[in-house]
Amino acid sequence: MSVEADSEGSPADPGAALVRDLPPVARPGGRSLALCEVGDPTGRPVVYFHGTGSSRLEAALYDEAARARGVRMLCWDRPGAGGSPAQPGRTMRDVVDDTRAVLDALGTGRVGVVGLSGGGSHVLVLAASAPDLVRHAVVVNAGPPAEPDVLALLPSSVSGPMRLARSRPRLFRGLAGLTQRRGTDVLGRVAEAVRRRGLDPTDAEVLERPEVRRVLEAAAEEGARQPGAWTDEALVVWGAPWGVGLDAFAVPLDVFVGTEDPFRRYGESLTRAGAQLHVFPGGHVSGCVPAVLDHVVSVAARG
């Protein structure tokens, strides 16, 4: 759980969300998926896909909105993150089989799906190829594939690392190991300072909100339990083609983008495939505010 609970099961901090861990879902090869829920435990199921380098605890951001909307929001650590063992050779399309396994285990039927950043990348794969599992898809500042036409849309701050992941994965892994380092040692503090200097001002303001900072820090700490979690998934997302067409989607798709997010132009380009666009102020994590969180949940619960 992301926060301690009192004897009656309420959060010890009334401003914090309570993440309820569920039994892990078994997968082939002896691995499993660490699963949790937030929101209304009897509500309509919606699946949330956390950002790359994060974990299932990120879903706590949506607890209040999910409760208000009568939504049971489910989330699991993707392979290699948090409590889910790594899956050697994982590809983007493997998210379809993992999603099917979770939905079968829970007996939910088709669901709405939501994903932030790298989680949004996985939602795009589901929206394009799994209408038997998904009824409505929502992405927030979704990470794009590292294809030439996409890279041409993006600023060099993100297109450069994406190109490197595709063309020189070993070099990418080495550099990412430095830039994504976490911890209280000197290198960890330097990496954190560099990351914060690059933040959009609205992102920085949002991250100063205690309820947001607490959840994202706990989610990142859990996500980093397995060394190299961010880098390993970044190479899954950017290191190879996704194996699905993204010029049309099999289910309704809503795309939320921040005005200053580096992936904004890619999100806008998805309107050509029929996506509905929603724009909010700020950058990559500026959607972690009540109005946007509630809007996302309300859209995902449609249908």
PDB file of C-alpha atoms in Angstrom:
ATOM      1  CA  MET A   1       0.000   0.000   0.000  1.00  0.00           C
ATOM      2  CA  SER A   2       1.180   3.529  -0.669  1.00  0.00           C
ATOM      3  CA  VAL A   3       0.009   4.873   2.719  1.00  0.00           C
ATOM      4  CA  GLU A   4      -0.659   3.390   6.107  1.00  0.00           C
ATOM      5  CA  ALA A   5      -4.256   2.745   7.096  1.00  0.00           C
ATOM      6  CA  ASP A   6      -5.893   3.078  10.504  1.00  0.00           C
ATOM      7  CA  SER A   7      -7.730   0.211  12.202  1.00  0.00           C
ATOM      8  CA  GLU A   8     -10.899   0.888  10.215  1.00  0.00           C
ATOM      9  CA  GLY A   9      -9.112   0.809   6.873  1.00  0.00           C
ATOM     10  CA  SER A  10      -9.130   4.577   6.247  1.00  0.00           C
ATOM     11  CA  PRO A  11      -5.973   6.378   5.132  1.00  0.00           C
ATOM     12  CA  ALA A  12      -3.898   7.632   8.053  1.00  0.00           C
ATOM     13  CA  ASP A  13      -3.408  10.851   6.062  1.00  0.00           C
ATOM     14  CA  PRO A  14      -6.891  12.044   4.986  1.00  0.00           C
ATOM     15  CA  GLY A  15      -5.404  13.747   1.938  1.00  0.00           C
ATOM     16  CA  ALA A  16      -3.775  10.552   0.674  1.00  0.00           C
ATOM     17  CA  ALA A  17      -5.201   7.806  -1.501  1.00  0.00           C
ATOM     18  CA  LEU A  18      -5.338   4.208  -0.374  1.00  0.00           C
ATOM     19  CA  VAL A  19      -4.044   1.600  -2.820  1.00  0.00           C
ATOM     20  CA  ARG A  20      -5.525  -1.844  -2.262  1.00  0.00           C
ATOM     21  CA  ASP A  21      -3.258  -4.671  -3.381  1.00  0.00           C
ATOM     22  CA  LEU A  22      -4.987  -7.633  -5.054  1.00  0.00           C
ATOM     23  CA  PRO A  23      -3.680 -11.169  -5.582  1.00  0.00           C
ATOM     24  CA  PRO A  24      -1.003 -11.235  -8.299  1.00  0.00           C
ATOM     25  CA  VAL A  25      -1.963 -12.656 -11.670  1.00  0.00           C
ATOM     26  CA  ALA A  26       0.099 -15.662 -12.761  1.00  0.00           C
ATOM     27  CA  ARG A  27       1.709 -15.582 -16.191  1.00  0.00           C
ATOM     28  CA  PRO A  28       3.786 -18.117 -18.180  1.00  0.00           C
ATOM     29  CA  GLY A  29       7.369 -18.852 -17.220  1.00  0.00           C
ATOM     30  CA  GLY A  30       6.755 -18.522 -13.504  1.00  0.00           C
ATOM     31  CA  ARG A  31       6.283 -14.769 -13.583  1.00  0.00           C
ATOM     32  CA  SER A  32       3.323 -12.784 -12.241  1.00  0.00           C
ATOM     33  CA  LEU A  33       1.796  -9.307 -12.372  1.00  0.00           C
ATOM     34  CA  ALA A  34       1.544  -7.295  -9.134  1.00  0.00           C
ATOM     35  CA  LEU A  35      -1.995  -5.901  -9.200  1.00  0.00           C
ATOM     36  CA  CYS A  36      -3.886  -3.268  -7.222  1.00  0.00           C
ATOM     37  CA  GLU A  37      -7.047  -1.181  -7.290  1.00  0.00           C
ATOM     38  CA  VAL A  38      -8.168   2.287  -6.219  1.00  0.00           C
ATOM     39  CA  GLY A  39     -11.512   4.054  -6.258  1.00  0.00           C
ATOM     40  CA  ASP A  40     -14.859   2.366  -5.757  1.00  0.00           C
ATOM     41  CA  PRO A  41     -14.287  -1.380  -5.177  1.00  0.00           C
ATOM     42  CA  THR A  42     -17.786  -2.134  -6.521  1.00  0.00           C
ATOM     43  CA  GLY A  43     -17.625   0.352  -9.391  1.00  0.00           C
ATOM     44  CA  ARG A  44     -17.218   0.020 -13.129  1.00  0.00           C
ATOM     45  CA  PRO A  45     -13.747  -1.351 -13.949  1.00  0.00           C
ATOM     46  CA  VAL A  46     -11.208   0.841 -15.733  1.00  0.00           C
ATOM     47  CA  VAL A  47      -7.567  -0.179 -16.202  1.00  0.00           C
ATOM     48  CA  TYR A  48      -4.747   2.326 -15.661  1.00  0.00           C
ATOM     49  CA  PHE A  49      -1.280   1.916 -17.198  1.00  0.00           C
ATOM     50  CA  HIS A  50       1.446   3.694 -15.215  1.00  0.00           C
ATOM     51  CA  GLY A  51       4.276   5.683 -16.741  1.00  0.00           C
ATOM     52  CA  THR A  52       7.627   4.166 -17.643  1.00  0.00           C
ATOM     53  CA  GLY A  53       9.858   3.877 -14.580  1.00  0.00           C
ATOM     54  CA  SER A  54       6.853   4.128 -12.281  1.00  0.00           C
ATOM     55  CA  SER A  55       4.591   1.447 -10.798  1.00  0.00           C
ATOM     56  CA  ARG A  56       1.032   0.458  -9.948  1.00  0.00           C
ATOM     57  CA  LEU A  57       1.090   2.888  -6.985  1.00  0.00           C
ATOM     58  CA  GLU A  58       0.739   5.726  -9.507  1.00  0.00           C
ATOM     59  CA  ALA A  59      -2.957   4.832  -9.802  1.00  0.00           C
ATOM     60  CA  ALA A  60      -3.459   6.463  -6.385  1.00  0.00           C
ATOM     61  CA  LEU A  61      -3.552   9.794  -8.226  1.00  0.00           C
ATOM     62  CA  TYR A  62      -6.971   8.767  -9.527  1.00  0.00           C
ATOM     63  CA  ASP A  63      -8.495   7.484  -6.288  1.00  0.00           C
ATOM     64  CA  GLU A  64     -10.669  10.502  -5.526  1.00  0.00           C
ATOM     65  CA  ALA A  65     -11.907  10.928  -9.097  1.00  0.00           C
ATOM     66  CA  ALA A  66     -12.589   7.203  -9.407  1.00  0.00           C
ATOM     67  CA  ARG A  67     -14.608   7.149  -6.187  1.00  0.00           C
ATOM     68  CA  ALA A  68     -16.624  10.168  -7.296  1.00  0.00           C
ATOM     69  CA  ARG A  69     -17.364   8.565 -10.683  1.00  0.00           C
ATOM     70  CA  GLY A  70     -18.160   5.077  -9.349  1.00  0.00           C
ATOM     71  CA  VAL A  71     -15.077   3.585 -11.006  1.00  0.00           C
ATOM     72  CA  ARG A  72     -12.923   0.706  -9.833  1.00  0.00           C
ATOM     73  CA  MET A  73      -9.517   1.550 -11.264  1.00  0.00           C
ATOM     74  CA  LEU A  74      -7.131  -1.382 -11.668  1.00  0.00           C
ATOM     75  CA  CYS A  75      -3.399  -1.178 -12.282  1.00  0.00           C
ATOM     76  CA  TRP A  76      -0.504  -3.614 -12.395  1.00  0.00           C
ATOM     77  CA  ASP A  77       3.252  -3.306 -12.521  1.00  0.00           C
ATOM     78  CA  ARG A  78       4.368  -4.099 -16.041  1.00  0.00           C
ATOM     79  CA  PRO A  79       7.096  -6.753 -16.352  1.00  0.00           C
ATOM     80  CA  GLY A  80      10.352  -5.526 -14.847  1.00  0.00           C
ATOM     81  CA  ALA A  81       8.732  -2.826 -12.694  1.00  0.00           C
ATOM     82  CA  GLY A  82       7.953  -2.992  -8.989  1.00  0.00           C
ATOM     83  CA  GLY A  83       6.622  -6.391  -7.986  1.00  0.00           C
ATOM     84  CA  SER A  84       6.296  -7.891 -11.488  1.00  0.00           C
ATOM     85  CA  PRO A  85       9.324  -9.973 -12.567  1.00  0.00           C
ATOM     86  CA  ALA A  86      10.956  -9.061 -15.855  1.00  0.00           C
ATOM     87  CA  GLN A  87       9.916 -10.752 -19.078  1.00  0.00           C
ATOM     88  CA  PRO A  88      12.975 -11.364 -21.282  1.00  0.00           C
ATOM     89  CA  GLY A  89      12.324 -10.450 -24.900  1.00  0.00           C
ATOM     90  CA  ARG A  90       9.184  -8.479 -24.074  1.00  0.00           C
ATOM     91  CA  THR A  91       7.633  -6.512 -26.940  1.00  0.00           C
ATOM     92  CA  MET A  92       4.909  -3.895 -27.012  1.00  0.00           C
ATOM     93  CA  ARG A  93       2.363  -6.422 -28.255  1.00  0.00           C
ATOM     94  CA  ASP A  94       2.819  -8.534 -25.122  1.00  0.00           C
ATOM     95  CA  VAL A  95       0.617  -6.031 -23.285  1.00  0.00           C
ATOM     96  CA  VAL A  96      -2.367  -7.592 -25.050  1.00  0.00           C
ATOM     97  CA  ASP A  97      -1.809 -11.030 -23.515  1.00  0.00           C
ATOM     98  CA  ASP A  98      -1.103  -9.591 -20.067  1.00  0.00           C
ATOM     99  CA  THR A  99      -4.254  -7.475 -20.202  1.00  0.00           C
ATOM    100  CA  ARG A 100      -6.312 -10.466 -21.279  1.00  0.00           C
ATOM    101  CA  ALA A 101      -4.917 -12.506 -18.383  1.00  0.00           C
ATOM    102  CA  VAL A 102      -5.813  -9.832 -15.822  1.00  0.00           C
ATOM    103  CA  LEU A 103      -9.320  -9.290 -17.172  1.00  0.00           C
ATOM    104  CA  ASP A 104      -9.935 -13.030 -17.295  1.00  0.00           C
ATOM    105  CA  ALA A 105      -8.713 -13.410 -13.709  1.00  0.00           C
ATOM    106  CA  LEU A 106     -11.051 -10.662 -12.536  1.00  0.00           C
ATOM    107  CA  GLY A 107     -13.951 -11.561 -14.813  1.00  0.00           C
ATOM    108  CA  THR A 108     -14.476  -7.955 -15.875  1.00  0.00           C
ATOM    109  CA  GLY A 109     -15.200  -8.207 -19.597  1.00  0.00           C
ATOM    110  CA  ARG A 110     -14.240  -5.257 -21.833  1.00  0.00           C
ATOM    111  CA  VAL A 111     -12.947  -2.179 -20.009  1.00  0.00           C
ATOM    112  CA  GLY A 112     -11.957   1.415 -20.458  1.00  0.00           C
ATOM    113  CA  VAL A 113      -8.185   1.889 -20.389  1.00  0.00           C
ATOM    114  CA  VAL A 114      -6.078   4.903 -19.433  1.00  0.00           C
ATOM    115  CA  GLY A 115      -2.322   5.387 -19.745  1.00  0.00           C
ATOM    116  CA  LEU A 116       0.201   8.120 -18.934  1.00  0.00           C
ATOM    117  CA  SER A 117       3.415   8.565 -20.935  1.00  0.00           C
ATOM    118  CA  GLY A 118       4.883   5.071 -21.512  1.00  0.00           C
ATOM    119  CA  GLY A 119       1.649   3.631 -20.153  1.00  0.00           C
ATOM    120  CA  GLY A 120      -0.100   5.584 -22.899  1.00  0.00           C
ATOM    121  CA  SER A 121       2.143   3.872 -25.456  1.00  0.00           C
ATOM    122  CA  HIS A 122       0.794   0.506 -24.287  1.00  0.00           C
ATOM    123  CA  VAL A 123      -2.778   1.810 -24.393  1.00  0.00           C
ATOM    124  CA  LEU A 124      -2.280   2.808 -28.037  1.00  0.00           C
ATOM    125  CA  VAL A 125      -1.289  -0.771 -28.843  1.00  0.00           C
ATOM    126  CA  LEU A 126      -4.424  -2.053 -27.111  1.00  0.00           C
ATOM    127  CA  ALA A 127      -6.642   0.522 -28.834  1.00  0.00           C
ATOM    128  CA  ALA A 128      -5.270  -0.504 -32.226  1.00  0.00           C
ATOM    129  CA  SER A 129      -5.370  -4.263 -31.796  1.00  0.00           C
ATOM    130  CA  ALA A 130      -7.587  -5.476 -28.941  1.00  0.00           C
ATOM    131  CA  PRO A 131     -11.239  -4.428 -29.339  1.00  0.00           C
ATOM    132  CA  ASP A 132     -12.216  -7.676 -27.596  1.00  0.00           C
ATOM    133  CA  LEU A 133     -10.591  -6.305 -24.420  1.00  0.00           C
ATOM    134  CA  VAL A 134     -11.036  -2.537 -24.691  1.00  0.00           C
ATOM    135  CA  ARG A 135     -14.201  -0.476 -25.144  1.00  0.00           C
ATOM    136  CA  HIS A 136     -12.694   3.018 -24.779  1.00  0.00           C
ATOM    137  CA  ALA A 137      -9.065   4.169 -24.673  1.00  0.00           C
ATOM    138  CA  VAL A 138      -7.597   7.331 -23.139  1.00  0.00           C
ATOM    139  CA  VAL A 139      -3.956   8.420 -23.293  1.00  0.00           C
ATOM    140  CA  VAL A 140      -2.267  11.287 -21.442  1.00  0.00           C
ATOM    141  CA  ASN A 141       0.942  12.620 -23.016  1.00  0.00           C
ATOM    142  CA  ALA A 142       1.505   9.230 -24.620  1.00  0.00           C
ATOM    143  CA  GLY A 143       5.044   8.199 -25.497  1.00  0.00           C
ATOM    144  CA  PRO A 144       5.313   7.688 -29.291  1.00  0.00           C
ATOM    145  CA  PRO A 145       7.130   5.025 -31.301  1.00  0.00           C
ATOM    146  CA  ALA A 146      10.593   5.901 -32.611  1.00  0.00           C
ATOM    147  CA  GLU A 147       9.625   5.934 -36.277  1.00  0.00           C
ATOM    148  CA  PRO A 148      11.098   8.524 -38.702  1.00  0.00           C
ATOM    149  CA  ASP A 149       7.806  10.303 -39.409  1.00  0.00           C
ATOM    150  CA  VAL A 150       7.123  10.579 -35.680  1.00  0.00           C
ATOM    151  CA  LEU A 151      10.630  11.736 -34.786  1.00  0.00           C
ATOM    152  CA  ALA A 152      10.271  14.577 -37.294  1.00  0.00           C
ATOM    153  CA  LEU A 153       7.416  15.959 -35.176  1.00  0.00           C
ATOM    154  CA  LEU A 154       9.330  16.051 -31.908  1.00  0.00           C
ATOM    155  CA  PRO A 155      11.874  18.406 -30.320  1.00  0.00           C
ATOM    156  CA  SER A 156      15.462  17.204 -30.281  1.00  0.00           C
ATOM    157  CA  SER A 157      15.351  16.840 -26.491  1.00  0.00           C
ATOM    158  CA  VAL A 158      13.252  13.705 -26.935  1.00  0.00           C
ATOM    159  CA  SER A 159      13.847  12.703 -30.561  1.00  0.00           C
ATOM    160  CA  GLY A 160      17.599  12.383 -29.916  1.00  0.00           C
ATOM    161  CA  PRO A 161      17.291   9.792 -27.123  1.00  0.00           C
ATOM    162  CA  MET A 162      14.610   7.969 -29.095  1.00  0.00           C
ATOM    163  CA  ARG A 163      16.878   7.691 -32.142  1.00  0.00           C
ATOM    164  CA  LEU A 164      19.704   6.487 -29.923  1.00  0.00           C
ATOM    165  CA  ALA A 165      17.500   3.790 -28.376  1.00  0.00           C
ATOM    166  CA  ARG A 166      16.700   2.478 -31.854  1.00  0.00           C
ATOM    167  CA  SER A 167      20.155   2.746 -33.435  1.00  0.00           C
ATOM    168  CA  ARG A 168      22.589   2.261 -30.522  1.00  0.00           C
ATOM    169  CA  PRO A 169      20.764   0.547 -27.660  1.00  0.00           C
ATOM    170  CA  ARG A 170      23.918  -0.251 -25.670  1.00  0.00           C
ATOM    171  CA  LEU A 171      24.972   3.407 -25.652  1.00  0.00           C
ATOM    172  CA  PHE A 172      21.418   4.438 -24.783  1.00  0.00           C
ATOM    173  CA  ARG A 173      21.420   2.021 -21.865  1.00  0.00           C
ATOM    174  CA  GLY A 174      24.665   3.439 -20.509  1.00  0.00           C
ATOM    175  CA  LEU A 175      23.563   7.067 -20.756  1.00  0.00           C
ATOM    176  CA  ALA A 176      20.103   6.336 -19.386  1.00  0.00           C
ATOM    177  CA  GLY A 177      21.654   4.590 -16.421  1.00  0.00           C
ATOM    178  CA  LEU A 178      23.210   7.928 -15.483  1.00  0.00           C
ATOM    179  CA  THR A 179      20.324  10.276 -16.265  1.00  0.00           C
ATOM    180  CA  GLN A 180      17.694   8.065 -14.620  1.00  0.00           C
ATOM    181  CA  ARG A 181      19.722   7.238 -11.536  1.00  0.00           C
ATOM    182  CA  ARG A 182      17.819   7.617  -8.250  1.00  0.00           C
ATOM    183  CA  GLY A 183      18.966   7.619  -4.670  1.00  0.00           C
ATOM    184  CA  THR A 184      20.594   9.786  -2.037  1.00  0.00           C
ATOM    185  CA  ASP A 185      24.183   9.311  -3.167  1.00  0.00           C
ATOM    186  CA  VAL A 186      25.995  12.055  -5.079  1.00  0.00           C
ATOM    187  CA  LEU A 187      25.127  10.722  -8.547  1.00  0.00           C
ATOM    188  CA  GLY A 188      21.496  10.242  -7.554  1.00  0.00           C
ATOM    189  CA  ARG A 189      21.229  13.814  -6.274  1.00  0.00           C
ATOM    190  CA  VAL A 190      22.908  15.206  -9.391  1.00  0.00           C
ATOM    191  CA  ALA A 191      20.570  13.238 -11.690  1.00  0.00           C
ATOM    192  CA  GLU A 192      17.534  14.478  -9.758  1.00  0.00           C
ATOM    193  CA  ALA A 193      18.746  18.088  -9.969  1.00  0.00           C
ATOM    194  CA  VAL A 194      19.213  17.775 -13.743  1.00  0.00           C
ATOM    195  CA  ARG A 195      15.731  16.306 -14.161  1.00  0.00           C
ATOM    196  CA  ARG A 196      14.148  19.095 -12.130  1.00  0.00           C
ATOM    197  CA  ARG A 197      15.991  21.836 -14.045  1.00  0.00           C
ATOM    198  CA  GLY A 198      14.434  20.508 -17.236  1.00  0.00           C
ATOM    199  CA  LEU A 199      10.873  20.634 -15.911  1.00  0.00           C
ATOM    200  CA  ASP A 200       8.194  22.835 -17.427  1.00  0.00           C
ATOM    201  CA  PRO A 201       7.246  25.490 -14.806  1.00  0.00           C
ATOM    202  CA  THR A 202       3.708  24.142 -14.531  1.00  0.00           C
ATOM    203  CA  ASP A 203       5.078  20.626 -14.010  1.00  0.00           C
ATOM    204  CA  ALA A 204       7.317  21.951 -11.243  1.00  0.00           C
ATOM    205  CA  GLU A 205       4.344  23.653  -9.595  1.00  0.00           C
ATOM    206  CA  VAL A 206       2.223  20.500  -9.796  1.00  0.00           C
ATOM    207  CA  LEU A 207       5.034  18.404  -8.330  1.00  0.00           C
ATOM    208  CA  GLU A 208       5.154  20.745  -5.334  1.00  0.00           C
ATOM    209  CA  ARG A 209       1.625  19.676  -4.389  1.00  0.00           C
ATOM    210  CA  PRO A 210       2.090  17.263  -1.464  1.00  0.00           C
ATOM    211  CA  GLU A 211      -0.632  14.888  -2.634  1.00  0.00           C
ATOM    212  CA  VAL A 212       1.001  14.608  -6.070  1.00  0.00           C
ATOM    213  CA  ARG A 213       4.612  14.469  -4.910  1.00  0.00           C
ATOM    214  CA  ARG A 214       3.854  11.816  -2.312  1.00  0.00           C
ATOM    215  CA  VAL A 215       2.178   9.496  -4.825  1.00  0.00           C
ATOM    216  CA  LEU A 216       4.724   9.957  -7.619  1.00  0.00           C
ATOM    217  CA  GLU A 217       7.704   9.513  -5.295  1.00  0.00           C
ATOM    218  CA  ALA A 218       6.229   6.334  -3.814  1.00  0.00           C
ATOM    219  CA  ALA A 219       5.369   5.032  -7.290  1.00  0.00           C
ATOM    220  CA  ALA A 220       8.876   5.761  -8.606  1.00  0.00           C
ATOM    221  CA  GLU A 221      10.526   4.141  -5.598  1.00  0.00           C
ATOM    222  CA  GLU A 222       8.416   1.018  -6.060  1.00  0.00           C
ATOM    223  CA  GLY A 223       9.012   1.021  -9.812  1.00  0.00           C
ATOM    224  CA  ALA A 224      12.779   1.126  -9.301  1.00  0.00           C
ATOM    225  CA  ARG A 225      12.899  -1.973  -7.083  1.00  0.00           C
ATOM    226  CA  GLN A 226      14.333  -3.814 -10.082  1.00  0.00           C
ATOM    227  CA  PRO A 227      17.500  -2.157 -11.446  1.00  0.00           C
ATOM    228  CA  GLY A 228      17.193  -0.571 -14.877  1.00  0.00           C
ATOM    229  CA  ALA A 229      13.384  -0.636 -14.961  1.00  0.00           C
ATOM    230  CA  TRP A 230      13.054   2.703 -16.781  1.00  0.00           C
ATOM    231  CA  THR A 231      15.769   1.898 -19.289  1.00  0.00           C
ATOM    232  CA  ASP A 232      14.503  -1.604 -20.015  1.00  0.00           C
ATOM    233  CA  GLU A 233      11.016  -0.370 -20.815  1.00  0.00           C
ATOM    234  CA  ALA A 234      12.258   2.635 -22.786  1.00  0.00           C
ATOM    235  CA  LEU A 235      14.060   0.163 -25.032  1.00  0.00           C
ATOM    236  CA  VAL A 236      10.845  -1.843 -25.425  1.00  0.00           C
ATOM    237  CA  VAL A 237       8.956   1.320 -26.438  1.00  0.00           C
ATOM    238  CA  TRP A 238      11.624   2.931 -28.622  1.00  0.00           C
ATOM    239  CA  GLY A 239      14.054   0.172 -29.515  1.00  0.00           C
ATOM    240  CA  ALA A 240      11.882  -1.681 -32.047  1.00  0.00           C
ATOM    241  CA  PRO A 241       8.696  -1.199 -34.101  1.00  0.00           C
ATOM    242  CA  TRP A 242       5.499  -1.853 -32.179  1.00  0.00           C
ATOM    243  CA  GLY A 243       4.062  -4.320 -34.666  1.00  0.00           C
ATOM    244  CA  VAL A 244       0.660  -2.620 -34.908  1.00  0.00           C
ATOM    245  CA  GLY A 245      -0.720   0.031 -37.247  1.00  0.00           C
ATOM    246  CA  LEU A 246      -1.550   3.349 -35.617  1.00  0.00           C
ATOM    247  CA  ASP A 247      -3.306   4.992 -38.556  1.00  0.00           C
ATOM    248  CA  ALA A 248      -6.682   3.702 -37.337  1.00  0.00           C
ATOM    249  CA  PHE A 249      -8.010   2.517 -33.992  1.00  0.00           C
ATOM    250  CA  ALA A 250     -10.463  -0.255 -33.293  1.00  0.00           C
ATOM    251  CA  VAL A 251     -12.126   1.578 -30.373  1.00  0.00           C
ATOM    252  CA  PRO A 252     -12.828   5.226 -29.478  1.00  0.00           C
ATOM    253  CA  LEU A 253      -9.617   7.000 -28.504  1.00  0.00           C
ATOM    254  CA  ASP A 254      -9.298  10.228 -26.499  1.00  0.00           C
ATOM    255  CA  VAL A 255      -5.926  11.948 -26.382  1.00  0.00           C
ATOM    256  CA  PHE A 256      -4.998  14.375 -23.582  1.00  0.00           C
ATOM    257  CA  VAL A 257      -1.909  16.539 -24.144  1.00  0.00           C
ATOM    258  CA  GLY A 258      -0.206  19.278 -22.164  1.00  0.00           C
ATOM    259  CA  THR A 259       0.429  22.524 -24.020  1.00  0.00           C
ATOM    260  CA  GLU A 260       4.161  22.290 -23.253  1.00  0.00           C
ATOM    261  CA  ASP A 261       4.611  18.527 -23.356  1.00  0.00           C
ATOM    262  CA  PRO A 262       7.401  17.417 -25.732  1.00  0.00           C
ATOM    263  CA  PHE A 263       5.131  14.695 -27.149  1.00  0.00           C
ATOM    264  CA  ARG A 264       2.273  17.115 -27.847  1.00  0.00           C
ATOM    265  CA  ARG A 265       2.618  17.164 -31.638  1.00  0.00           C
ATOM    266  CA  TYR A 266       2.466  13.395 -31.765  1.00  0.00           C
ATOM    267  CA  GLY A 267      -0.687  13.404 -29.652  1.00  0.00           C
ATOM    268  CA  GLU A 268      -2.218  15.992 -31.975  1.00  0.00           C
ATOM    269  CA  SER A 269      -1.311  13.873 -35.005  1.00  0.00           C
ATOM    270  CA  LEU A 270      -3.510  11.051 -33.701  1.00  0.00           C
ATOM    271  CA  THR A 271      -6.575  13.112 -34.576  1.00  0.00           C
ATOM    272  CA  ARG A 272      -5.928  12.058 -38.188  1.00  0.00           C
ATOM    273  CA  ALA A 273      -6.739   8.523 -37.051  1.00  0.00           C
ATOM    274  CA  GLY A 274      -9.997   9.698 -35.493  1.00  0.00           C
ATOM    275  CA  ALA A 275      -8.862  10.476 -31.946  1.00  0.00           C
ATOM    276  CA  GLN A 276     -10.606  13.155 -29.894  1.00  0.00           C
ATOM    277  CA  LEU A 277      -8.116  15.755 -28.628  1.00  0.00           C
ATOM    278  CA  HIS A 278      -8.139  17.403 -25.177  1.00  0.00           C
ATOM    279  CA  VAL A 279      -5.534  20.031 -24.267  1.00  0.00           C
ATOM    280  CA  PHE A 280      -4.592  21.142 -20.745  1.00  0.00           C
ATOM    281  CA  PRO A 281      -2.026  23.726 -19.557  1.00  0.00           C
ATOM    282  CA  GLY A 282       1.514  22.636 -18.765  1.00  0.00           C
ATOM    283  CA  GLY A 283       3.861  19.780 -19.444  1.00  0.00           C
ATOM    284  CA  HIS A 284       4.302  16.055 -18.967  1.00  0.00           C
ATOM    285  CA  VAL A 285       2.850  15.634 -15.456  1.00  0.00           C
ATOM    286  CA  SER A 286       0.675  18.751 -15.349  1.00  0.00           C
ATOM    287  CA  GLY A 287      -2.409  16.594 -15.820  1.00  0.00           C
ATOM    288  CA  CYS A 288      -2.039  15.315 -12.235  1.00  0.00           C
ATOM    289  CA  VAL A 289      -4.550  17.887 -10.979  1.00  0.00           C
ATOM    290  CA  PRO A 290      -8.155  17.214  -9.922  1.00  0.00           C
ATOM    291  CA  ALA A 291      -9.898  18.747 -12.942  1.00  0.00           C
ATOM    292  CA  VAL A 292      -7.869  16.778 -15.491  1.00  0.00           C
ATOM    293  CA  LEU A 293      -7.895  13.548 -13.455  1.00  0.00           C
ATOM    294  CA  ASP A 294     -11.690  13.733 -13.165  1.00  0.00           C
ATOM    295  CA  HIS A 295     -12.070  14.470 -16.888  1.00  0.00           C
ATOM    296  CA  VAL A 296      -9.893  11.489 -17.792  1.00  0.00           C
ATOM    297  CA  VAL A 297     -11.879   9.137 -15.551  1.00  0.00           C
ATOM    298  CA  SER A 298     -15.216  10.398 -16.862  1.00  0.00           C
ATOM    299  CA  VAL A 299     -14.144   9.764 -20.458  1.00  0.00           C
ATOM    300  CA  ALA A 300     -12.657   6.324 -19.747  1.00  0.00           C
ATOM    301  CA  ALA A 301     -15.850   5.199 -18.001  1.00  0.00           C
ATOM    302  CA  ARG A 302     -18.043   5.932 -21.011  1.00  0.00           C
ATOM    303  CA  GLY A 303     -19.768   3.306 -23.107  1.00  0.00           C
TER     304      GLY A 303
END
